[in-house]
GROMACS .gro file of C-alpha atoms in nm:
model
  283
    1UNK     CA    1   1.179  -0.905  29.118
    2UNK     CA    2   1.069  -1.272  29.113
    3UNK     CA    3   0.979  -1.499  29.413
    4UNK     CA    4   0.966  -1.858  29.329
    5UNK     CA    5   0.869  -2.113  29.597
    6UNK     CA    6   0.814  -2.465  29.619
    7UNK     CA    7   0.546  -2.673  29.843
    8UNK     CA    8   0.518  -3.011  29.968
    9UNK     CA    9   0.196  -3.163  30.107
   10UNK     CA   10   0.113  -3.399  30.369
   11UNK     CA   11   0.001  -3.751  30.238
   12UNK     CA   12  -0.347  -3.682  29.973
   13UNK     CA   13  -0.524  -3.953  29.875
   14UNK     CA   14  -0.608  -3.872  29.519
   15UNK     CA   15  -0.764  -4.047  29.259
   16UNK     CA   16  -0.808  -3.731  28.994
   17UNK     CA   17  -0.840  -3.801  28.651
   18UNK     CA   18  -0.916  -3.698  28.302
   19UNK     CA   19  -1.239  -3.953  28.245
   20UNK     CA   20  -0.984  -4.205  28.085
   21UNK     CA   21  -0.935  -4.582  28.148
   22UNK     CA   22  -0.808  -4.930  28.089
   23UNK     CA   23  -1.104  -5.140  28.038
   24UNK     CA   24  -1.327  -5.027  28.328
   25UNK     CA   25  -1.093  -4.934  28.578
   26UNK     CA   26  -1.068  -4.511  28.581
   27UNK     CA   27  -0.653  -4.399  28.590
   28UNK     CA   28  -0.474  -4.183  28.704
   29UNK     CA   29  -0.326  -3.888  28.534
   30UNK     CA   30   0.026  -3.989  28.560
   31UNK     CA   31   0.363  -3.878  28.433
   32UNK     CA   32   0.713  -4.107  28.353
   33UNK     CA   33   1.042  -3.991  28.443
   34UNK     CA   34   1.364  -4.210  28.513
   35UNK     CA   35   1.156  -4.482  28.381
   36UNK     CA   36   0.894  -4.474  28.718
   37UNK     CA   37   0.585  -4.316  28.660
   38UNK     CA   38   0.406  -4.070  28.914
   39UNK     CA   39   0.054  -3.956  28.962
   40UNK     CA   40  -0.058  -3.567  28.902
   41UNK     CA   41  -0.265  -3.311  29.013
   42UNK     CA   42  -0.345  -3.025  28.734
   43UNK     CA   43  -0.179  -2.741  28.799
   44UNK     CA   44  -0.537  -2.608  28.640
   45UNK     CA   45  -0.733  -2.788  28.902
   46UNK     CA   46  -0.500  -2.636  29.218
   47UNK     CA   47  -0.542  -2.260  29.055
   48UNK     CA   48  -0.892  -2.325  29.056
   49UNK     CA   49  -0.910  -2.426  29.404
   50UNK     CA   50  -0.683  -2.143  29.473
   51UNK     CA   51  -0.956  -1.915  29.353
   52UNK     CA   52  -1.224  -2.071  29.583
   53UNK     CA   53  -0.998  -2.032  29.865
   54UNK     CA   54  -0.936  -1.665  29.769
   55UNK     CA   55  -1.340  -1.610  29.733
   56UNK     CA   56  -1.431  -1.758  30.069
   57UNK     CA   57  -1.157  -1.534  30.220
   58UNK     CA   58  -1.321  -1.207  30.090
   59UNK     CA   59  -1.113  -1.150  29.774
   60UNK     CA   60  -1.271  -0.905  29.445
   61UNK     CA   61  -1.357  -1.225  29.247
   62UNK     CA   62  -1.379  -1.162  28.874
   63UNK     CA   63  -1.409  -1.531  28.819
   64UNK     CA   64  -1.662  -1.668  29.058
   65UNK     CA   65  -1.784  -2.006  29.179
   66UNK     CA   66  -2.154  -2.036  29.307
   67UNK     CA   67  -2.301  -2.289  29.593
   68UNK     CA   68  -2.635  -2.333  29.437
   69UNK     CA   69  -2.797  -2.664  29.359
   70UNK     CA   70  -2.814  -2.649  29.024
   71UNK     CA   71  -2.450  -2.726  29.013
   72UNK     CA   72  -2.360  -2.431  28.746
   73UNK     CA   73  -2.053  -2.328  28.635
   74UNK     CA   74  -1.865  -2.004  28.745
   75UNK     CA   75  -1.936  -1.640  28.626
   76UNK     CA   76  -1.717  -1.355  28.496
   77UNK     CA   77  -1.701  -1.020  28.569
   78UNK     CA   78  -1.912  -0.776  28.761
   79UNK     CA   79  -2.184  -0.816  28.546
   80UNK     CA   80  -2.134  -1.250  28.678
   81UNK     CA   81  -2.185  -1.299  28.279
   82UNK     CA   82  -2.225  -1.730  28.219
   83UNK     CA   83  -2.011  -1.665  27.939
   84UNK     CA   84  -1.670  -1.570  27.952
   85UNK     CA   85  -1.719  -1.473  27.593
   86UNK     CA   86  -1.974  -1.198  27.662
   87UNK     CA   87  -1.733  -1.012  27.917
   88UNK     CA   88  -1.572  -0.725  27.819
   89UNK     CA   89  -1.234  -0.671  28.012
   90UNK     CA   90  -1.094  -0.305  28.004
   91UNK     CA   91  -0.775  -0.174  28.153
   92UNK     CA   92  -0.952  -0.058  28.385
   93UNK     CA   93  -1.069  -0.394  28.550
   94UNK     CA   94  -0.746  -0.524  28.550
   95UNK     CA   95  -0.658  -0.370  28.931
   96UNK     CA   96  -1.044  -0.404  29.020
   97UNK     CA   97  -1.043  -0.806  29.073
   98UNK     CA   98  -0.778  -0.946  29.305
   99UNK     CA   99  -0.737  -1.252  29.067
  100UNK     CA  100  -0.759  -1.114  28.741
  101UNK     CA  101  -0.358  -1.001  28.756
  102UNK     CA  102  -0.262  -1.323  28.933
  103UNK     CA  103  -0.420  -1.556  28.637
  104UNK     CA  104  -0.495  -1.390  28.402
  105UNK     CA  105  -0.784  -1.442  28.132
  106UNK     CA  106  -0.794  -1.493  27.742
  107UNK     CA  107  -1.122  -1.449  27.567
  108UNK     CA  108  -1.121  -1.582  27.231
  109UNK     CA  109  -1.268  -1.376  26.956
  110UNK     CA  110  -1.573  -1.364  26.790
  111UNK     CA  111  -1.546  -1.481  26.447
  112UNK     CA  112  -1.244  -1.437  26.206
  113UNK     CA  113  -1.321  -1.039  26.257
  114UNK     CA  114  -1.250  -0.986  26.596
  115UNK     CA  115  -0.904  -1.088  26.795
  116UNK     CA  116  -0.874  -1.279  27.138
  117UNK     CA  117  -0.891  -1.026  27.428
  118UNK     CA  118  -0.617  -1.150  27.690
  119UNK     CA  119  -0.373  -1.074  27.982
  120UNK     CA  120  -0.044  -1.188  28.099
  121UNK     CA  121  -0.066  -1.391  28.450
  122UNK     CA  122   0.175  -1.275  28.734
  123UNK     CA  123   0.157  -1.620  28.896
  124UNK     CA  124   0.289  -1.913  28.737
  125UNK     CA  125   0.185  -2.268  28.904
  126UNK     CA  126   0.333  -2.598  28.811
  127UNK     CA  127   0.145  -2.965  28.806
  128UNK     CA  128   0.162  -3.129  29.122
  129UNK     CA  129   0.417  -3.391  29.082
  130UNK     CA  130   0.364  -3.712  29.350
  131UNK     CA  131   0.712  -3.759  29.557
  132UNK     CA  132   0.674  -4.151  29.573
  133UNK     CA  133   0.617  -4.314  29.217
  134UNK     CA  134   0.312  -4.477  29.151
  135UNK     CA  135   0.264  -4.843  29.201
  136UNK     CA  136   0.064  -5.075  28.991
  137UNK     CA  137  -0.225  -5.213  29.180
  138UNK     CA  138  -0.283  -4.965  29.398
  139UNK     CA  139  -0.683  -4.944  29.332
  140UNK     CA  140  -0.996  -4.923  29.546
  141UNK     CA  141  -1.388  -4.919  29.422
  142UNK     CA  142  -1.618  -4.621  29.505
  143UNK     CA  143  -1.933  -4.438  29.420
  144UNK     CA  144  -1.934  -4.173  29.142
  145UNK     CA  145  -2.195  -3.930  29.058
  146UNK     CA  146  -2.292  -3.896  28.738
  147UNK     CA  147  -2.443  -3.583  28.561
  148UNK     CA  148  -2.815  -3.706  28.571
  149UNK     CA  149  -2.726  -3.702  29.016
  150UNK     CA  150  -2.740  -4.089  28.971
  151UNK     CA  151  -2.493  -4.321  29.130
  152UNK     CA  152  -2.247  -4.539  28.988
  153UNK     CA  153  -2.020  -4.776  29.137
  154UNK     CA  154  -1.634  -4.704  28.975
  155UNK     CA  155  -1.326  -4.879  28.983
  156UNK     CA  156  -1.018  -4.615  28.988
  157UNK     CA  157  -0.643  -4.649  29.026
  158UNK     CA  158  -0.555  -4.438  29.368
  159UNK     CA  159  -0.242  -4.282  29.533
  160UNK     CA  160  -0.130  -4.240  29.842
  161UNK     CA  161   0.157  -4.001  29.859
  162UNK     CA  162   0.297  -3.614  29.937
  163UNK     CA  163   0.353  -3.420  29.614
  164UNK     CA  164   0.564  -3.162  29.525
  165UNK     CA  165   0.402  -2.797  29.406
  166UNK     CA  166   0.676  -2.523  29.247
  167UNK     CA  167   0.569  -2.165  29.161
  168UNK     CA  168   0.680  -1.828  29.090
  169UNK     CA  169   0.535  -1.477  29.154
  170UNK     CA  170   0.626  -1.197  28.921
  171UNK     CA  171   0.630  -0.897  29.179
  172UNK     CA  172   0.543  -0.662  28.898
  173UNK     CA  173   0.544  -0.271  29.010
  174UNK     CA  174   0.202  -0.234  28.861
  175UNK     CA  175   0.055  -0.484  29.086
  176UNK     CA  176   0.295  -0.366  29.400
  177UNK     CA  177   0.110  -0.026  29.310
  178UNK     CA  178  -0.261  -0.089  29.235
  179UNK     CA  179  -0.352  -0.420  29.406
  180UNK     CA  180  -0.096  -0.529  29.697
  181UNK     CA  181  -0.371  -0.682  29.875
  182UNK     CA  182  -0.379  -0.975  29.572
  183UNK     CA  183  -0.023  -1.117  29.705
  184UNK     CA  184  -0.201  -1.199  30.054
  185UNK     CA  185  -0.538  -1.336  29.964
  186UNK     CA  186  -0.312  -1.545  29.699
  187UNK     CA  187  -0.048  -1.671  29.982
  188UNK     CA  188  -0.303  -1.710  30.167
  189UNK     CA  189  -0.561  -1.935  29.985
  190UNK     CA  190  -0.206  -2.154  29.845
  191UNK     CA  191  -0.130  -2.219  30.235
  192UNK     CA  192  -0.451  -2.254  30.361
  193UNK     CA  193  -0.543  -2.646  30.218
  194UNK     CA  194  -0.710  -2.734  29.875
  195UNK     CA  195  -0.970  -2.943  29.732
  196UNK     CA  196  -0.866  -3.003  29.378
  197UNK     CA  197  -1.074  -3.206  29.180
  198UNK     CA  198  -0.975  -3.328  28.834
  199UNK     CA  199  -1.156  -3.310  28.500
  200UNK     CA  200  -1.377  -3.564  28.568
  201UNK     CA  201  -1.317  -3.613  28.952
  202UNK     CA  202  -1.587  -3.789  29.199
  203UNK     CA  203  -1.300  -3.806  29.431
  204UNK     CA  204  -1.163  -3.412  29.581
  205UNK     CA  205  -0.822  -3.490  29.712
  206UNK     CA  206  -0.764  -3.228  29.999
  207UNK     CA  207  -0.440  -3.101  29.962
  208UNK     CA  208  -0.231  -2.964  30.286
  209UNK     CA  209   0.063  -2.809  30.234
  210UNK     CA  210   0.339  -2.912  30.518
  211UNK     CA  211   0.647  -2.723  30.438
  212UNK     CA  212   0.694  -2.403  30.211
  213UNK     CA  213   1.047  -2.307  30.079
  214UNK     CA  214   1.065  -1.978  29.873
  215UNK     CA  215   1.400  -1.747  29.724
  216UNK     CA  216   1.397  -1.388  29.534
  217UNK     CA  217   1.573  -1.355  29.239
  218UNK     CA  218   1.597  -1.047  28.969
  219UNK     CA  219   1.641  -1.342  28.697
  220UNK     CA  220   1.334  -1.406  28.482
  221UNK     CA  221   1.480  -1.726  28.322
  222UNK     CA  222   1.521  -1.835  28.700
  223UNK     CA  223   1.404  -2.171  28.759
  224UNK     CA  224   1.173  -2.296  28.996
  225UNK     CA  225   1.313  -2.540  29.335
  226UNK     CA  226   1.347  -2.921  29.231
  227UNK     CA  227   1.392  -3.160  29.452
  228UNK     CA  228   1.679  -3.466  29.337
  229UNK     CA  229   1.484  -3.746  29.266
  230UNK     CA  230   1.735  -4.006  29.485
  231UNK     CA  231   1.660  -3.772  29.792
  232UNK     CA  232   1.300  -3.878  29.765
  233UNK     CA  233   1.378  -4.291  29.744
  234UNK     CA  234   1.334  -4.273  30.117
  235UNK     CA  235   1.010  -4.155  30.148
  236UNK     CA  236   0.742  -4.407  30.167
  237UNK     CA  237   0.753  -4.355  30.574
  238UNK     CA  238   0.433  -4.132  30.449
  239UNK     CA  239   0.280  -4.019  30.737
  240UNK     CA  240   0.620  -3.935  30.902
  241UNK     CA  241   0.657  -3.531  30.946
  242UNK     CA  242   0.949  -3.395  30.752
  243UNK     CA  243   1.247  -3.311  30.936
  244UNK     CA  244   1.490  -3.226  30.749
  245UNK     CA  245   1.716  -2.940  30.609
  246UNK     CA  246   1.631  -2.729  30.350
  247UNK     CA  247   1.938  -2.594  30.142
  248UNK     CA  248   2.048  -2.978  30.118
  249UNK     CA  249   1.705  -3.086  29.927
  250UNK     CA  250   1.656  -2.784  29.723
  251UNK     CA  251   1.859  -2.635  29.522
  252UNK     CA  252   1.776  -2.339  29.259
  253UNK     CA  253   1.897  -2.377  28.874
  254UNK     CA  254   1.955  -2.191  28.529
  255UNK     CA  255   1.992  -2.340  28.200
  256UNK     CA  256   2.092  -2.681  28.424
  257UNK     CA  257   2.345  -2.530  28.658
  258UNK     CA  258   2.354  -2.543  28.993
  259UNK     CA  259   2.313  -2.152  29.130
  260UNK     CA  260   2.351  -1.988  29.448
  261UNK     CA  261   2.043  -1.821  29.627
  262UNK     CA  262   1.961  -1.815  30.034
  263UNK     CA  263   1.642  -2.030  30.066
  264UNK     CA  264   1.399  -1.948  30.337
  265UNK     CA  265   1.077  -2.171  30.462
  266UNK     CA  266   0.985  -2.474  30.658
  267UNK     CA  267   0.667  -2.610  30.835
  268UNK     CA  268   0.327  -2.433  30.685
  269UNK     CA  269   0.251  -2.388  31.080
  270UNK     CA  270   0.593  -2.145  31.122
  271UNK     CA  271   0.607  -2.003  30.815
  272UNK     CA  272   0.283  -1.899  30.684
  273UNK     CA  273   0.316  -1.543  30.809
  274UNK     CA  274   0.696  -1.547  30.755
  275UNK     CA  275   0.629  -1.592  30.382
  276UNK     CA  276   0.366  -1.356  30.353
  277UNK     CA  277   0.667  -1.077  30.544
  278UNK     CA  278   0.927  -1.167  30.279
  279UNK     CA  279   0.749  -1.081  30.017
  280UNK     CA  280   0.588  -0.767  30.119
  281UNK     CA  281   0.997  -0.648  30.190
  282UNK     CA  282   1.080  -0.732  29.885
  283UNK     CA  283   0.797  -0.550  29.713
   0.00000   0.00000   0.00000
């Protein structure tokens, strides 16, 4: 069984980025379609929020983020190894972490004797896709930080918009059976508001979720909720609360074609627990 859901946020400022840009201004990571081009947030960068949600909420962490001053980089395993290299993941620790069986990991291996050590992720995570296409000259000048702890003055490219977050859960019986508890911190930490940073952010666009939409399907090829792109023309009233229905926006596909499925959500504030219901029945 499969659960594939679909999120849209209230208006983020964001200004995330790869460390690219045209002459000194800093741009956005952006993607064309239909010949307009929209702003993104990593899917990478949202699972990694995600996971600091998760932490502060109590989950088994087997990647872990640290608050200390030296600004260092996360650990692995119960050993909290610097290295993800140096960790040495056995069956066992698969049901011991709460995220490992959501992500995943993949360790490469140690010279040309020794294979990559990996697992399958049960949660799959798209890029965050901005409903209302990026404009040219939308820009604004700010203070960066730079590795030293100095300051910098920058010139980025900035948008204002919702976006648009799909998903799917894999509601494998192994994880049903040895860590249930996962699917709650994970709904959870999705719902609860993220600070996603890009690859070179000195910006954190804080990410609310408004409305959550979700369906159940035995399909594995199922694809994710989309959104027609001329129901979104209408929705530079940004700060406006979305009102409307549903089934009529969102509409579930295979290989293209239009398919059938009862779609439940709406507002984050209504349907937070809801969600969390539906899929423990259909666990």
């Amino acid at each position: 069984m499969y659960c594939s859901f679909a999120i849209l946020t209230r208006p983020v400022l964001a200004t995330n980025n790869r460390g690219e840009s045209q002459g000194n201004m800093t741009t956005l990571q952006t993607m064309t379609a239909g010949g307009l081009k929209h702003s993104v947030l990593r899917g990478a960068s949202l699972k990694y929020a995600i996971r600091d949600n998760m932490q502060e909420m109590g989950a088994t962490m087997w990647r872990k983020t640290h608050a200390d001053l030296m600004g260092g980089g996360p650990t692995y395993g119960a050993e909290d190894a610097v290295r993800m290299n140096d960790v040495v993941v056995t069956p066992e620790d698969l049901w011991t972490f709460d995220d490992l069986p959501l992500f995943g990991f993949m360790i490469a291996g140690k010279g040309s004797s020794t294979s990559a050590s990996k697992s399958r992720h049960l949660v799959s995570l798209s890029d965050a896709l901005s409903v209302v296409p990026y404009r040219t000259g939308e820009e604004g000048l700010g203070l960066g930080v730079k590795p030293d702890g100095d300051l910098a003055l920058y010139n980025y490219q900035q948008h204002y918009t919702r976006y648009y977050i799909t998903g799917r859960i894999n509601l494998h019986p192994e994880l049903l059976a040895n860590r249930p508890g996962a699917l709650n911190y994970f709904i959870e930490a999705l719902l609860a508001g993220l600070e996603v940073g890009g690859n070179h952010a000195c910006h954190f666009a804080s990410v609310q979720p408004e409305m959550v939409m979700w369906y159940f399907h035995q399909m594995k090829g199922a694809s994710s909720l989309f959104i027609p792109a001329e129901e979104t023309r209408r929705w530079d009233e940004k700060d406006e609360p979305l009102t409307f229905p549903i089934q009529r926006y969102l509409k579930p596909r295979v290989n293209g074609d239009l398919i059938s499925y009862e779609i439940e959500g709406g507002s984050i504030s209504d349907c937070t627990d809801q969600f969390k219901a539906a899929v423990k029945a259909h666990s």
